[in-house]
Each structure stands twice: as structure tokens, then as C-alpha cells.
Short mmCIF file of C-alpha atoms in Angstrom, two decimals:
data_model
loop_
_atom_site.label_atom_id
_atom_site.label_comp_id
_atom_site.label_asym_id
_atom_site.label_seq_id
_atom_site.Cartn_x
_atom_site.Cartn_y
_atom_site.Cartn_z
CA MET A 1 0.18 -0.06 -0.19
CA LYS A 2 2.81 2.45 0.77
CA THR A 3 4.40 2.47 -2.57
CA LYS A 4 1.13 3.20 -3.81
CA ILE A 5 0.19 6.29 -1.90
CA ILE A 6 3.54 7.91 -1.94
CA PRO A 7 3.40 8.94 -5.78
CA ILE A 8 -0.63 9.77 -4.95
CA LEU A 9 0.72 12.08 -2.73
CA ALA A 10 3.34 13.42 -4.21
CA LEU A 11 1.05 13.92 -7.16
CA LEU A 12 -1.59 16.09 -5.02
CA ALA A 13 1.26 18.23 -3.42
CA PHE A 14 2.30 19.04 -7.16
CA ALA A 15 -1.01 20.11 -8.65
CA ALA A 16 -1.80 21.97 -5.36
CA CYS A 17 1.62 23.90 -5.90
CA LYS A 18 1.20 26.81 -8.00
CA PRO A 19 4.09 28.56 -10.06
CA THR A 20 5.19 31.95 -9.24
CA ASN A 21 6.85 34.78 -10.63
CA GLU A 22 7.64 38.41 -10.75
CA GLN A 23 6.42 41.25 -13.20
CA VAL A 24 7.89 44.86 -13.00
CA VAL A 25 4.59 47.15 -12.99
CA LEU A 26 6.39 50.45 -13.16
CA GLN A 27 10.15 51.38 -14.34
CA TYR A 28 12.36 54.24 -13.35
CA PRO A 29 13.09 56.29 -16.23
CA ASN A 30 16.98 54.48 -16.02
CA GLY A 31 14.85 50.95 -16.47
CA ASP A 32 15.49 50.07 -13.05
CA PRO A 33 12.10 48.33 -11.28
CA GLU A 34 10.35 50.73 -9.21
CA LEU A 35 7.15 48.34 -8.58
CA VAL A 36 7.14 44.38 -8.99
CA TYR A 37 4.32 41.86 -8.64
CA ILE A 38 4.76 38.70 -7.31
CA VAL A 39 2.37 36.63 -9.00
CA SER A 40 0.83 33.46 -8.62
CA GLY A 41 -0.53 31.00 -11.46
CA LYS A 42 0.91 30.18 -15.08
CA ASN A 43 -2.01 30.79 -17.37
CA TYR A 44 -2.47 34.58 -17.58
CA ASP A 45 -6.37 34.65 -17.45
CA GLU A 46 -5.42 32.21 -14.39
CA GLN A 47 -3.02 34.50 -12.16
CA THR A 48 -3.31 35.78 -8.72
CA VAL A 49 -1.30 39.06 -7.65
CA ILE A 50 0.22 37.90 -4.07
CA GLY A 51 2.53 40.03 -3.24
CA GLU A 52 4.66 43.46 -4.00
CA LYS A 53 7.60 44.94 -3.87
CA TRP A 54 8.40 48.62 -3.91
CA TYR A 55 12.12 49.72 -4.85
CA TYR A 56 14.24 52.98 -4.18
CA GLU A 57 16.11 54.18 -7.52
CA ASN A 58 19.34 53.12 -5.67
CA LYS A 59 17.72 49.38 -6.32
CA GLN A 60 17.54 49.15 -2.55
CA LEU A 61 14.06 47.30 -1.53
CA ARG A 62 11.46 50.12 -0.12
CA ALA A 63 8.57 47.91 1.07
CA GLU A 64 7.19 44.36 0.68
CA LYS A 65 3.58 43.30 1.14
CA TYR A 66 1.80 40.15 0.74
CA TYR A 67 -1.96 39.81 -0.41
CA ASP A 68 -4.39 35.98 0.04
CA LYS A 69 -3.30 33.96 -1.88
CA LYS A 70 -6.85 33.27 -2.77
CA MET A 71 -8.38 36.59 -3.12
CA GLY A 72 -5.16 38.69 -4.30
CA MET A 73 -4.55 42.25 -4.08
CA GLY A 74 -7.69 43.34 -2.31
CA SER A 75 -7.13 41.12 0.68
CA PRO A 76 -3.84 42.26 2.57
CA ASP A 77 -2.46 38.94 4.40
CA GLY A 78 0.99 38.67 6.33
CA GLU A 79 3.67 40.34 7.04
CA TRP A 80 4.55 43.82 5.90
CA LYS A 81 7.78 45.38 6.25
CA TYR A 82 8.93 48.70 4.88
CA TYR A 83 12.68 49.68 4.33
CA TYR A 84 15.20 53.22 4.90
CA SER A 85 16.99 53.60 1.47
CA ASP A 86 20.37 52.10 3.33
CA GLY A 87 18.48 49.38 3.90
CA THR A 88 17.59 49.69 7.32
CA LEU A 89 14.65 48.48 8.44
CA PHE A 90 11.84 51.19 9.19
CA ALA A 91 8.63 49.62 9.95
CA LYS A 92 6.82 45.76 10.11
CA GLY A 93 3.26 45.10 11.12
CA SER A 94 0.95 42.11 10.43
CA PHE A 95 -2.13 42.06 7.92
CA ASP A 96 -4.95 40.23 7.77
CA ALA A 97 -8.95 40.36 7.35
CA ALA A 98 -9.73 41.67 10.39
CA HIS A 99 -7.07 44.35 10.62
CA PRO A 100 -6.75 46.32 6.90
CA LEU A 101 -4.53 48.99 8.16
CA GLY A 102 -2.17 46.19 10.24
CA SER A 103 -1.37 45.23 14.02
CA ASN A 104 1.35 44.39 15.60
CA TRP A 105 3.11 47.15 14.65
CA THR A 106 6.65 48.05 15.11
CA PHE A 107 8.62 51.63 14.02
CA ASN A 108 12.22 52.02 14.25
CA ARG A 109 14.33 55.69 13.44
CA PRO A 110 17.48 55.55 11.08
CA ASP A 111 19.41 54.69 13.78
CA LYS A 112 17.48 51.42 14.05
CA THR A 113 16.30 52.91 17.80
CA PRO A 114 12.45 52.26 18.71
CA TYR A 115 10.27 55.18 16.86
CA TYR A 116 9.01 56.20 20.34
CA LYS A 117 9.96 55.29 24.00
CA GLY A 118 7.10 56.48 26.05
CA VAL A 119 4.85 54.27 27.95
CA ILE A 120 2.12 53.40 25.47
CA ASP A 121 -0.71 50.72 25.31
CA SER A 122 -0.92 50.19 21.72
CA THR A 123 0.47 51.06 18.49
CA VAL A 124 -1.90 51.60 15.69
CA VAL A 125 -1.62 52.76 11.89
CA LEU A 126 -4.62 55.48 11.40
CA GLU A 127 -3.83 56.32 7.67
CA LEU A 128 -1.77 54.33 4.67
CA SER A 129 -0.64 56.66 1.78
CA ALA A 130 -1.75 56.10 -1.77
CA LYS A 131 0.78 53.61 -2.14
CA GLN A 132 0.03 52.13 1.11
CA MET A 133 2.93 53.23 2.85
CA PRO A 134 2.41 54.41 6.65
CA ALA A 135 1.28 58.24 6.90
CA THR A 136 -0.40 58.63 10.37
CA VAL A 137 0.90 56.35 13.25
CA ALA A 138 -0.19 56.95 16.94
CA TYR A 139 1.02 55.44 20.03
CA TYR A 140 -1.81 55.52 22.42
CA HIS A 141 -1.92 55.41 26.10
CA ALA A 142 -4.81 56.13 28.62
CA ASP A 143 -6.19 59.08 26.58
CA SER A 144 -3.45 60.76 25.15
CA MET A 145 -1.96 59.74 21.75
CA MET A 146 1.55 60.54 20.47
CA VAL A 147 1.24 61.07 16.46
CA PHE A 148 3.73 60.96 13.68
CA LYS A 149 3.05 61.94 9.92
CA PHE A 150 5.79 60.75 7.54
CA PHE A 151 6.28 61.33 3.79
CA ASP A 152 6.56 58.68 1.37
CA ASP A 153 9.97 57.89 1.95
CA TYR A 154 8.95 57.57 5.69
CA SER A 155 10.79 61.05 6.45
CA LEU A 156 8.88 62.67 9.53
CA GLN A 157 6.37 65.42 8.56
CA SER A 158 4.81 66.44 11.62
CA GLU A 159 4.93 64.99 15.49
CA GLY A 160 2.92 66.00 18.64
CA LEU A 161 0.77 64.71 21.28
CA LEU A 162 -3.19 64.76 21.63
CA ILE A 163 -5.10 64.58 24.50
CA ASN A 164 -8.63 63.58 24.29
CA ASN A 165 -7.94 64.81 20.74
CA GLN A 166 -7.03 67.98 20.99
CA ARG A 167 -3.49 69.18 20.40
CA GLU A 168 -1.16 69.65 23.45
CA GLY A 169 2.15 70.80 24.20
CA ARG A 170 4.90 71.13 21.62
CA TRP A 171 4.42 70.25 17.98
CA ASN A 172 6.52 69.81 15.49
CA TYR A 173 6.56 69.80 11.59
CA TYR A 174 9.35 69.39 8.92
CA TYR A 175 10.09 70.08 5.25
CA PRO A 176 10.91 66.41 3.97
CA ASP A 177 14.70 66.83 4.22
CA GLY A 178 14.46 66.87 7.88
CA THR A 179 14.31 70.81 7.97
CA PRO A 180 12.03 72.70 10.59
CA GLN A 181 8.83 73.60 9.20
CA VAL A 182 6.79 75.07 11.81
CA GLU A 183 7.34 74.96 15.87
CA ALA A 184 4.32 75.15 17.69
CA THR A 185 2.69 75.34 21.36
CA PHE A 186 -0.56 74.35 22.30
CA THR A 187 -3.08 74.38 25.34
CA ASP A 188 -6.31 72.58 25.02
CA GLY A 189 -5.94 72.49 21.37
CA LYS A 190 -5.27 76.44 20.79
CA GLU A 191 -1.84 77.78 19.85
CA ASN A 192 -0.37 79.23 23.33
CA GLY A 193 2.77 79.74 23.48
CA ALA A 194 6.10 80.54 20.78
CA TYR A 195 5.42 80.40 17.21
CA LYS A 196 8.00 80.13 14.83
CA CYS A 197 8.00 79.51 11.19
CA TYR A 198 11.06 78.70 8.19
CA ARG A 199 11.45 78.49 4.72
CA GLU A 200 12.82 75.35 3.22
CA ASN A 201 16.45 76.32 3.66
CA GLY A 202 16.33 76.99 7.54
CA VAL A 203 15.60 80.83 7.24
CA PRO A 204 13.07 82.12 9.63
CA ILE A 205 9.63 83.30 7.97
CA TYR A 206 8.56 84.81 11.42
CA ILE A 207 8.57 84.18 15.02
CA GLY A 208 5.85 85.22 17.48
CA TYR A 209 3.68 84.32 20.18
CA TYR A 210 0.12 82.92 20.81
CA ILE A 211 -1.87 83.47 23.87
CA ASN A 212 -5.22 81.37 24.07
CA GLY A 213 -4.96 80.67 19.72
CA LYS A 214 -4.81 84.48 19.11
CA ARG A 215 -1.42 86.35 18.28
CA ALA A 216 -0.01 88.29 20.98
CA ASN A 217 2.88 90.44 21.73
CA ILE A 218 5.26 91.59 19.00
CA TRP A 219 6.03 89.52 15.84
CA GLU A 220 9.18 89.82 13.87
CA PHE A 221 9.26 88.98 10.06
CA TYR A 222 12.32 88.27 8.22
CA ASP A 223 13.13 88.32 4.21
CA MET A 224 14.59 85.19 2.23
CA ASP A 225 18.00 86.17 3.90
CA GLY A 226 17.51 85.99 7.12
CA ASN A 227 17.13 89.88 7.55
CA LEU A 228 14.53 91.11 10.17
CA SER A 229 11.99 93.20 7.70
CA GLY A 230 9.36 94.67 10.13
CA THR A 231 7.75 93.69 13.14
CA LYS A 232 3.82 94.25 14.33
CA ASN A 233 3.05 93.99 17.70
CA PHE A 234 -0.74 92.61 18.15
CA ASP A 235 -1.42 93.72 21.16
CA GLU A 236 -2.21 97.04 20.41
#
């Protein structure tokens, strides 16, 4: 009996194993792949996209994602990973039908340290970008959450604390290269304290002060070269 069963099992295993291949979907101007689909199935009308890989222009892997082998791209499944342009892991999360935005997320800074080291109850991705990259991440603890927004290359766009869904404390906003764009302080969701706005080259546009959401005291305005071009007293 054994000599008859083994070939049958081998045949069943062979039939259940669908061939997979990679197909380049998007290319950079120099011809290098930007997006590659992992496809299951030999015949075109039977093929299912079960994964995809995104690449940087330097050929470094940017993201790898997987989908349900029967449902395809409409059903994220398995562990998704995202990488900085030097190959360092930025984030990873687990996807299934019950978690379309992923779960069990971990995020790392470019120096490989955890993105947030405070006390947390959970880490949640609130938003994925059009390319399904993590765009907004929240670290929850009790009635507060530390929120980080990212550009598509995983550089930090903004960071700040929400308490009962209102901005609280220091909030920072950045240009894609990491240069500060806005530095502000909030109390109960209103600007309250120093407020600074910068150009992309780091030169300030204006520096001022808020009290309970209203401009107050003397504001300073600067030209393109960083020279003081004027002031305005909002208490007058």
C-alpha cells in the first residue's frame, strides 16, 4: 500500500503548488524597477497578485507586501515590511482580513532605535498613503496619543501629542529633508506660546507668540536672507 500512496501524495502536492513569478509594473527612467508584482499562476487568466515589492532608485528594497493567495490584492495578508533607502528596517506590521491597516506594528528611526520610547498601550496606523505606506501612526496611552505623520520616503512630516483629541504641548512640522517648518505649542487644542515658521533653507519667515489661540505680543518678520524686515505688535 505504501508504494501506491506515495506517488499519489506527491501528485497532489505538485498540483496544489502554483508557480510564482515576478512582473515589473513600474520602472524608473533608467529602466530599473520601482514596483514589482509577485504573481501566482501560470496562465494569464488564472494569475493572482499575491505580493508586491517597491524599490528606491538606488535599487534598495523600499517595501514588501503580501496578499491572500486566493483573494489577491484586495486582501492584505501576512507581514508587511518597509525599509529606509540604506536597507535599515523602518516598520513592519501584520495584515489579515480583520486588520486592513495592520496590527502588531513596530517602527524604527534611521539609527535603528524605536521610534517612540514612552509608555504605550498600543501602536496603531491611522492612515496609509496612496501607495499603502504608513502615513499616520499613533501611540496610545490612556486618553492620550503621540502622533507621527510621515512622507512617502518615511521621513518625518510632523509629531505631537493629542490629549482627548486636542493638540497639547510642543508640535513640530518638517520639510521632506528634515528641516524644521513650524514649531508651535498648544494648550487644549489652541496655540499657546512661541510660534516659529521657517523656509526650506532654514531661514525664518516669522517668529511670534500666541495666547489662547490668538496672536499676541510683538511678531518678527524676516526676508529671504534672514534679515529682520518688520515687526507687528498684536497687543495694540
